[in-house]
CSV table of N, CA, C and O in Angstrom, one decimal:
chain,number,residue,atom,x,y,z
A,1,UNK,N,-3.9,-30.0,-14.2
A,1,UNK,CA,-3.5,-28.9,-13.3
A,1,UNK,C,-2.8,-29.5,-12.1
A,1,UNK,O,-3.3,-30.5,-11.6
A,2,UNK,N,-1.9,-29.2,-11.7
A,2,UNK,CA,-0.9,-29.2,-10.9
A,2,UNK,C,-1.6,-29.3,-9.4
A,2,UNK,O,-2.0,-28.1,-9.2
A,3,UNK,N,-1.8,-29.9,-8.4
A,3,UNK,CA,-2.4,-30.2,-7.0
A,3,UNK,C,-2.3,-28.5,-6.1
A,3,UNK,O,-3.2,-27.9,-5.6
A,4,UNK,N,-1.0,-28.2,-6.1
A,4,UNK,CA,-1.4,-27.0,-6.0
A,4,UNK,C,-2.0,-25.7,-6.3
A,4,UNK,O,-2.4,-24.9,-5.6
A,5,UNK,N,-1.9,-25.8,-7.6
A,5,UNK,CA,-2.7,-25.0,-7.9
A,5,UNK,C,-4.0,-25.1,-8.1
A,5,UNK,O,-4.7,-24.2,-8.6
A,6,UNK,N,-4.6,-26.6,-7.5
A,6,UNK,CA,-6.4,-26.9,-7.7
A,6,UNK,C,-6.2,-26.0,-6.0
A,6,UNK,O,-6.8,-25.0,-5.7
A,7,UNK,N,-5.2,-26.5,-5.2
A,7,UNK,CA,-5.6,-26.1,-3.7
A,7,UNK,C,-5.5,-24.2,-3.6
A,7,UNK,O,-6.2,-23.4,-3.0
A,8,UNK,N,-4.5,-24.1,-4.4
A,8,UNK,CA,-4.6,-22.4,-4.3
A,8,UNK,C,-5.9,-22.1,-5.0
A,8,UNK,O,-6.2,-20.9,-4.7
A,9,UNK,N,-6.7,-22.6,-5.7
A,9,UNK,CA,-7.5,-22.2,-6.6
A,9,UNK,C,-8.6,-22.2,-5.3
A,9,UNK,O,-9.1,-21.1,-5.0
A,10,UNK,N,-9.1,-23.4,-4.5
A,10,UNK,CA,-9.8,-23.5,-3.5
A,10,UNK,C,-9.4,-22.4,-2.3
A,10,UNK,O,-10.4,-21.8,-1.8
A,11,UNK,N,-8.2,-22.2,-1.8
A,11,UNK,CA,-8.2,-21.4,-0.9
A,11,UNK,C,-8.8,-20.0,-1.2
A,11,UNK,O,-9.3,-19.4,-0.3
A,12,UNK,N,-8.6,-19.4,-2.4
A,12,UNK,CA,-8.5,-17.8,-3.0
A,12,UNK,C,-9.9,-17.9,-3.1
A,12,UNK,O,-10.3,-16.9,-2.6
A,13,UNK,N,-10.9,-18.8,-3.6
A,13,UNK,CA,-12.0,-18.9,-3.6
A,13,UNK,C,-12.7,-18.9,-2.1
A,13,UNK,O,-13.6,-18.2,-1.7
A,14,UNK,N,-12.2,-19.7,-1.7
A,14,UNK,CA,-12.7,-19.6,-0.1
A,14,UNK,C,-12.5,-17.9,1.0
A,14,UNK,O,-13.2,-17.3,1.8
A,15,UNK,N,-11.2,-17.7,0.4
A,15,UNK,CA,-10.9,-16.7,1.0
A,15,UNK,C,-11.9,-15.8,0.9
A,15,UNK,O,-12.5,-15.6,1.9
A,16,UNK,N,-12.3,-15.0,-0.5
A,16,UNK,CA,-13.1,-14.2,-0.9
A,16,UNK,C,-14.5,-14.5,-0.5
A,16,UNK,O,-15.2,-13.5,-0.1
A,17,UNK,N,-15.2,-16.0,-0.8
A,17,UNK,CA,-16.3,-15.9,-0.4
A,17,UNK,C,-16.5,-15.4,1.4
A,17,UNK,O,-17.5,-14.9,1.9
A,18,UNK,N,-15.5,-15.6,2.0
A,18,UNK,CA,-15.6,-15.2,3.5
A,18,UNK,C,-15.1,-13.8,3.6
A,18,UNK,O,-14.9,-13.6,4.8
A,19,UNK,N,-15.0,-12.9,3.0
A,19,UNK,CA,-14.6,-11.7,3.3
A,19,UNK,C,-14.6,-10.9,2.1
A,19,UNK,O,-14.5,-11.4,0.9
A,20,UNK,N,-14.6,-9.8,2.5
A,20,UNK,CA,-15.1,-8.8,1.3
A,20,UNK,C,-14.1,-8.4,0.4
A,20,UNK,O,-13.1,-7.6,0.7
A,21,UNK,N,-14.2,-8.7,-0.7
A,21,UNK,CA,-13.1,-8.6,-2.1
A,21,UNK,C,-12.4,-7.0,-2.0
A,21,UNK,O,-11.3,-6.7,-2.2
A,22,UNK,N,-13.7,-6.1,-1.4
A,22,UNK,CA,-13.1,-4.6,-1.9
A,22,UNK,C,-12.6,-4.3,-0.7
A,22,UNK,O,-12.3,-3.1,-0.7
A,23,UNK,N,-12.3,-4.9,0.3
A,23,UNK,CA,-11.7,-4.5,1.5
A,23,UNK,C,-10.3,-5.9,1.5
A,23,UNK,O,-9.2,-5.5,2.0
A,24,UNK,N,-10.3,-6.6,1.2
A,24,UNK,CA,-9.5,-7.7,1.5
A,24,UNK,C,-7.8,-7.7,0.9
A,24,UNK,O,-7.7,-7.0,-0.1
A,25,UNK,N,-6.9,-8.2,1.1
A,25,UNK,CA,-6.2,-8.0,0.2
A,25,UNK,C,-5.0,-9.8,0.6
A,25,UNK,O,-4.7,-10.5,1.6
A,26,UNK,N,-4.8,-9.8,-0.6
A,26,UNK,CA,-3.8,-11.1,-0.6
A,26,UNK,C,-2.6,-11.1,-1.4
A,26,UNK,O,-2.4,-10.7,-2.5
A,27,UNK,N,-1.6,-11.7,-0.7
A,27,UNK,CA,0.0,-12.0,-1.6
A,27,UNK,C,0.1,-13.3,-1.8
A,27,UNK,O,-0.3,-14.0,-0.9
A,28,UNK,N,0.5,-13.7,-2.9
A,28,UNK,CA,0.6,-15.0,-3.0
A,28,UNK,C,2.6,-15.2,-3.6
A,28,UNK,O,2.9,-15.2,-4.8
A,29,UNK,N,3.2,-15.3,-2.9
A,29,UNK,CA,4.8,-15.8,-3.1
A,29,UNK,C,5.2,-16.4,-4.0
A,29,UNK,O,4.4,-17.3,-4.0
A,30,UNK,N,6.2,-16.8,-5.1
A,30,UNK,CA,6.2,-18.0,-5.9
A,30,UNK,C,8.1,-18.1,-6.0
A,30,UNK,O,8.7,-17.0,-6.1
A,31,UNK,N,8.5,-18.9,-6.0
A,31,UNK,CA,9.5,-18.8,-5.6
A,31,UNK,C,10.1,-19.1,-7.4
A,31,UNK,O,11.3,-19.2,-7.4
A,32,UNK,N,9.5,-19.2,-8.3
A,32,UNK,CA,10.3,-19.0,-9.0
A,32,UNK,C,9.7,-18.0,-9.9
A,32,UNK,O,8.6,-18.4,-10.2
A,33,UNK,N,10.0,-16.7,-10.7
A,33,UNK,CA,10.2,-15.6,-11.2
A,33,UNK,C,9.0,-16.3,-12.3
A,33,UNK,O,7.9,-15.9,-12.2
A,34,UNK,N,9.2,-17.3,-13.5
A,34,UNK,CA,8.2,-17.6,-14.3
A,34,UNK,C,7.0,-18.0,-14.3
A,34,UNK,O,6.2,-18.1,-15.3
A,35,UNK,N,6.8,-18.5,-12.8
A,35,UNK,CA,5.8,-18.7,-12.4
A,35,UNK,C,4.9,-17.9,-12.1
A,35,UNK,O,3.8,-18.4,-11.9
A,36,UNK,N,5.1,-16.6,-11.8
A,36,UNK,CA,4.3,-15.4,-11.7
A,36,UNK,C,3.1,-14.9,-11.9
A,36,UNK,O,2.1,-14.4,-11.3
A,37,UNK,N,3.7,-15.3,-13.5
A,37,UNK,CA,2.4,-15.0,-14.5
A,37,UNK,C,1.7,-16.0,-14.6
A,37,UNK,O,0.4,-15.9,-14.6
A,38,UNK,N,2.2,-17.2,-14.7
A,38,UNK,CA,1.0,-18.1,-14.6
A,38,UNK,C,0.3,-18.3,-13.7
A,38,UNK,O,-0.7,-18.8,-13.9
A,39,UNK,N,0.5,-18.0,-12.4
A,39,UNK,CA,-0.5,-17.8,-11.2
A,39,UNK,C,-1.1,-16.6,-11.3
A,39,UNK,O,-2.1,-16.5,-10.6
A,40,UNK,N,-0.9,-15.6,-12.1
A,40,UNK,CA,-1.9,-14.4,-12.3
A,40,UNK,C,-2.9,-15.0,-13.5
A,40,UNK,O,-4.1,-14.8,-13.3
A,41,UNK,N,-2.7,-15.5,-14.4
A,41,UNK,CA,-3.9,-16.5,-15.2
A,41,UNK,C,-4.5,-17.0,-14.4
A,41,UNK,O,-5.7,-16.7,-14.6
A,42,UNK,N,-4.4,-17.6,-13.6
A,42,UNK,CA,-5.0,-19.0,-13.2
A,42,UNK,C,-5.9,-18.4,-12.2
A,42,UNK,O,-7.1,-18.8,-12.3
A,43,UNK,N,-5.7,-17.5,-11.2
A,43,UNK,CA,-6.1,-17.0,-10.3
A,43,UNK,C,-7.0,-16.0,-10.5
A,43,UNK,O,-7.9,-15.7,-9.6
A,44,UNK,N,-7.0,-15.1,-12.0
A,44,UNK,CA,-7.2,-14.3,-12.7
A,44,UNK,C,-9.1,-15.0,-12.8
A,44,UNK,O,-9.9,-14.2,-12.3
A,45,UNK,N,-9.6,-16.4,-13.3
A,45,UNK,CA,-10.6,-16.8,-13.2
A,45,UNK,C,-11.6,-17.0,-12.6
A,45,UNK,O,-12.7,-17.3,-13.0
A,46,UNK,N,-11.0,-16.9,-11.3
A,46,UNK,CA,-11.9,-17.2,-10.1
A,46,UNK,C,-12.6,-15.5,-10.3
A,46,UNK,O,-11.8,-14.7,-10.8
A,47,UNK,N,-13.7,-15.1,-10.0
A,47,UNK,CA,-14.8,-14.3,-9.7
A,47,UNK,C,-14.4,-12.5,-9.1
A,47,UNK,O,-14.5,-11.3,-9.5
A,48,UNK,N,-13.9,-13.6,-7.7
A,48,UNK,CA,-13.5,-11.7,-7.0
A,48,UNK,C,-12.0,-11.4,-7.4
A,48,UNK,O,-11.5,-10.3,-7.1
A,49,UNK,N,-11.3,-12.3,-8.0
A,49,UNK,CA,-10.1,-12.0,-7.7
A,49,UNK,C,-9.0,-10.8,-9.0
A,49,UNK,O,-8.7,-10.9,-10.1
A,50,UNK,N,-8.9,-10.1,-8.1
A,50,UNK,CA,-8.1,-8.7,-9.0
A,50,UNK,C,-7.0,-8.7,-9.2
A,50,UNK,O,-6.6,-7.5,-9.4
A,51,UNK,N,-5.8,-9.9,-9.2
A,51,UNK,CA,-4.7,-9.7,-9.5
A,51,UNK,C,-3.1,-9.4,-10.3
A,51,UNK,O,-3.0,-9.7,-11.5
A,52,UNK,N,-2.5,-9.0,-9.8
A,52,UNK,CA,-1.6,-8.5,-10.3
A,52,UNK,C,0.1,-9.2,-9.9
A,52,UNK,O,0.6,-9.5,-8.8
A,53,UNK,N,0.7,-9.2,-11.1
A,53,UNK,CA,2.1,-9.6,-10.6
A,53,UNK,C,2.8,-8.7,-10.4
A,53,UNK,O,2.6,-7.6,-11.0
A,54,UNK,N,3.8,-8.9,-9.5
A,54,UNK,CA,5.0,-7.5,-9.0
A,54,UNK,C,6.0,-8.2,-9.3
A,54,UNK,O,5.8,-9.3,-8.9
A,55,UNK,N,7.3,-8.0,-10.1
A,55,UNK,CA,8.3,-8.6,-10.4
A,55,UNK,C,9.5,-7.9,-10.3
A,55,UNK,O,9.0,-6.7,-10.4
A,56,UNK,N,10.5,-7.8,-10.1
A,56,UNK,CA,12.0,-7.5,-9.7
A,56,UNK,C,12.2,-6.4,-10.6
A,56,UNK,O,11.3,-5.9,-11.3
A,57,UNK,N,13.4,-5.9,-10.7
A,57,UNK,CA,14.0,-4.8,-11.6
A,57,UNK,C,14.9,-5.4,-12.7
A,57,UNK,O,15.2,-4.7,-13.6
A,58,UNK,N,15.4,-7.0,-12.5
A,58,UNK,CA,16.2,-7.6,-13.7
A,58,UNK,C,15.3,-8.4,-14.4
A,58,UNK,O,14.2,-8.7,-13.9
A,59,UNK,N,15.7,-8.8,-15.6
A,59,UNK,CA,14.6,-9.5,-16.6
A,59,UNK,C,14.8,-10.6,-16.6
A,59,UNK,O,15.9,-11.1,-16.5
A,60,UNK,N,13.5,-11.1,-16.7
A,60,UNK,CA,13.5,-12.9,-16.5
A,60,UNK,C,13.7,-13.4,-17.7
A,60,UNK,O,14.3,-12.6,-18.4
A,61,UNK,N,13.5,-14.4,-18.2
A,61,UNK,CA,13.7,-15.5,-19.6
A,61,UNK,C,12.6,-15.0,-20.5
A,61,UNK,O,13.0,-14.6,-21.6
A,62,UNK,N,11.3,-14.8,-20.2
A,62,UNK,CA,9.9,-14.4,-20.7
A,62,UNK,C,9.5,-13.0,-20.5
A,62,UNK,O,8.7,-12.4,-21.2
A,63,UNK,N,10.2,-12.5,-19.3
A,63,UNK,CA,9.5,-10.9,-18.9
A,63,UNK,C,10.3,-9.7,-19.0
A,63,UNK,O,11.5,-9.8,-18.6
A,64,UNK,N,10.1,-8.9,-19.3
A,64,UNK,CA,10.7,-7.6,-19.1
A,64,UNK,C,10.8,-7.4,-17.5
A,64,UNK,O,10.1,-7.8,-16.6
A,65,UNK,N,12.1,-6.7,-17.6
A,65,UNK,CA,12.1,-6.2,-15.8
A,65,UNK,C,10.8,-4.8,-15.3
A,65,UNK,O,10.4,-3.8,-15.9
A,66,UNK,N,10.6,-5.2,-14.5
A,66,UNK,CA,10.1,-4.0,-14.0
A,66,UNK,C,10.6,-2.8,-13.4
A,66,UNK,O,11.5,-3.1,-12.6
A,67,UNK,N,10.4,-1.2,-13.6
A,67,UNK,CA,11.2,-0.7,-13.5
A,67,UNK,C,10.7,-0.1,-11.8
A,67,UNK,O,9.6,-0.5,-11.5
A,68,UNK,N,11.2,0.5,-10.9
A,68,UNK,CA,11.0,1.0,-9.6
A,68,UNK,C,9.8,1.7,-9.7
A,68,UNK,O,8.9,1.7,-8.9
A,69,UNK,N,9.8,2.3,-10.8
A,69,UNK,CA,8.7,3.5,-10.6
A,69,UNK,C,7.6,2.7,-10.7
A,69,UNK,O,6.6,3.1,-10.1
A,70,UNK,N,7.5,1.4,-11.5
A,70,UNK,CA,6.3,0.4,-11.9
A,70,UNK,C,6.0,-0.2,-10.3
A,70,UNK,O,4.8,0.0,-10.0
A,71,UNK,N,6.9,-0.8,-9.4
A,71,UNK,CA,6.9,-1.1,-8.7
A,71,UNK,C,6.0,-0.8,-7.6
A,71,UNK,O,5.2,-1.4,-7.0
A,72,UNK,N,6.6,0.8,-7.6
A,72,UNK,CA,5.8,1.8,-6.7
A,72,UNK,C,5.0,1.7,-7.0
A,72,UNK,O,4.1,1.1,-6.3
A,73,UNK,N,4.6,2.1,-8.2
A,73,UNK,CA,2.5,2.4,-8.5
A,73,UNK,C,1.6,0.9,-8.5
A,73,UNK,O,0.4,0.9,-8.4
A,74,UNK,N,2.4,-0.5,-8.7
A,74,UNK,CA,1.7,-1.6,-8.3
A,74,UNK,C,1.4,-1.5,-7.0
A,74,UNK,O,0.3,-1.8,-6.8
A,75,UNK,N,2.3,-1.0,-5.8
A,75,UNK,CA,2.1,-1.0,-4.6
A,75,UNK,C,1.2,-0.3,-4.1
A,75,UNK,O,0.5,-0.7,-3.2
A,76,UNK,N,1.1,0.8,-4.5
A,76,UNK,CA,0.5,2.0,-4.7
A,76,UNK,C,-1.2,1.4,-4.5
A,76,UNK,O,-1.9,1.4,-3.5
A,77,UNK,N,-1.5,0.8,-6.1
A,77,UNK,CA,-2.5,0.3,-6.6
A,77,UNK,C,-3.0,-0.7,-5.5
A,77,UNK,O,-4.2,-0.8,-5.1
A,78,UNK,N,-1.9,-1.5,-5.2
A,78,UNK,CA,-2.5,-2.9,-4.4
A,78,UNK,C,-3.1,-2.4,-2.9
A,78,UNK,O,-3.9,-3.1,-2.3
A,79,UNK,N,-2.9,-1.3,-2.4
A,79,UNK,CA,-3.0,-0.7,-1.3
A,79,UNK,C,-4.4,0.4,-1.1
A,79,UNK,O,-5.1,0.7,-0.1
A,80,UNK,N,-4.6,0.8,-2.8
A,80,UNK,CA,-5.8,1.6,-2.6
A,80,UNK,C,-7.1,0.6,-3.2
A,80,UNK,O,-8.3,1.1,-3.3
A,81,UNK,N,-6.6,-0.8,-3.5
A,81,UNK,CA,-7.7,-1.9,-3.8
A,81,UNK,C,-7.5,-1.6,-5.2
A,81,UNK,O,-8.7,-1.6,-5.6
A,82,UNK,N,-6.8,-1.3,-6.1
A,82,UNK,CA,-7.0,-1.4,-7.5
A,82,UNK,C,-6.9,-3.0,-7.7
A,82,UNK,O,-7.6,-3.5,-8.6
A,83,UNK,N,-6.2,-3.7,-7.0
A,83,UNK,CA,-5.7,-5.0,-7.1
A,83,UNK,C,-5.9,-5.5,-5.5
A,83,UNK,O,-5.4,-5.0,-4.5
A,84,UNK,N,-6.8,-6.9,-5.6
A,84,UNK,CA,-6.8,-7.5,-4.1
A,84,UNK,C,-5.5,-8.6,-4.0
A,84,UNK,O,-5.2,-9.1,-2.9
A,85,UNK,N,-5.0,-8.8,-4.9
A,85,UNK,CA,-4.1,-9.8,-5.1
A,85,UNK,C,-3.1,-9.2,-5.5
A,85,UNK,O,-3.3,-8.2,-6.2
A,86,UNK,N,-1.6,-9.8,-5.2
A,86,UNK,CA,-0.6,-9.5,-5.6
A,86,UNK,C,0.3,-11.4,-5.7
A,86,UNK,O,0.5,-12.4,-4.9
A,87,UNK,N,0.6,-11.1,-6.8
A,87,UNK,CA,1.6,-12.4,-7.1
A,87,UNK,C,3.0,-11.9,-7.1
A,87,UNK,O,3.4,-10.9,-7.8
A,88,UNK,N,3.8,-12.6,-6.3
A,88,UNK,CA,5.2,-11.8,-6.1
A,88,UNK,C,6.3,-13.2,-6.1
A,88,UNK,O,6.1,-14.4,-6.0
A,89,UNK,N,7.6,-12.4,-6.4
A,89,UNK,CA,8.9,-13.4,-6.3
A,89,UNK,C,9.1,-12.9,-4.8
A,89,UNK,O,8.3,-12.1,-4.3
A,90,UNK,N,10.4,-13.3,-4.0
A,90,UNK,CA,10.6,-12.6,-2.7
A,90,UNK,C,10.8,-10.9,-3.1
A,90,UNK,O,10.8,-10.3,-2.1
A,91,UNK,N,10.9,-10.2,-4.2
A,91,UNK,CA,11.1,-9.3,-4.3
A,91,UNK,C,9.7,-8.4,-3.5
A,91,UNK,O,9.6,-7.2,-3.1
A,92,UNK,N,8.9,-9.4,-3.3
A,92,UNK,CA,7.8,-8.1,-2.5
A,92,UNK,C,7.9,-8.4,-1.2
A,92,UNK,O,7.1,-7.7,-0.5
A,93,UNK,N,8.5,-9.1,-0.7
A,93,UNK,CA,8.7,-8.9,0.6
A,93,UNK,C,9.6,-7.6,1.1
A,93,UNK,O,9.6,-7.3,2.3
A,94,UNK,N,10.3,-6.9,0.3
A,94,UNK,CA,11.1,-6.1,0.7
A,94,UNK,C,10.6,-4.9,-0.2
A,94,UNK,O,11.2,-3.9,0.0
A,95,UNK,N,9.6,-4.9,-1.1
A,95,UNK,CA,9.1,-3.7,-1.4
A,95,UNK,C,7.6,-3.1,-0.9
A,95,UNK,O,6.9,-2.3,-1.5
A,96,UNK,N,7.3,-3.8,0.4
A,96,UNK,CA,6.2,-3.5,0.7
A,96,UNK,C,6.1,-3.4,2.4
A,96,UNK,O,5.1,-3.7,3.1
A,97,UNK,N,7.2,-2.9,2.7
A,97,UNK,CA,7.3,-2.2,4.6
A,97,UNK,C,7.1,-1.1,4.3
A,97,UNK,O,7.1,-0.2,5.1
């Protein structure tokens, strides 16, 4: 396993045990589009963690694009606690003002 991801693995754990899963919420950035999903596996194990990937509108090498309307209802979702985590490319920086 890759150093960062033992340290994100320790941070998201730490984070949660100090604050409440059903009230909390987290983004985690990745700057490259395929990495997405593997940070929603990985992250996926740890206990409180509910997350979800948000991905762009064009298709990656492995993924289908996401379409706007998907977009919305992840946001949607991440906001009414369906999901405490969100894994994003920079595309959620601009889908979430």
């Amino acid at each position: 396993m890759h150093p960062k991801h033992e340290h994100l693995l320790q941070v998201l754990g730490d984070h949660f045990a100090d604050n409440n899963p059903a009230s909390s919420r987290v983004m985690i950035f990745s700057h490259l589009r395929d990495s997405v999903n593997e940070i929603v596996e990985l992250i996926s194990t740890l206990r409180d963690v509910r997350a979800q990937a948000f991905l762009g509108q064009s298709a990656g090498k492995r993924d289908k694009k996401m379409t706007q309307k998907q977009q919305k209802e992840i946001v949607f979702q991440f906001r009414q606690g369906v999901f405490n985590t969100l894994v994003s490319t920079c595309i959620g920086e601009e889908g979430l003002d």
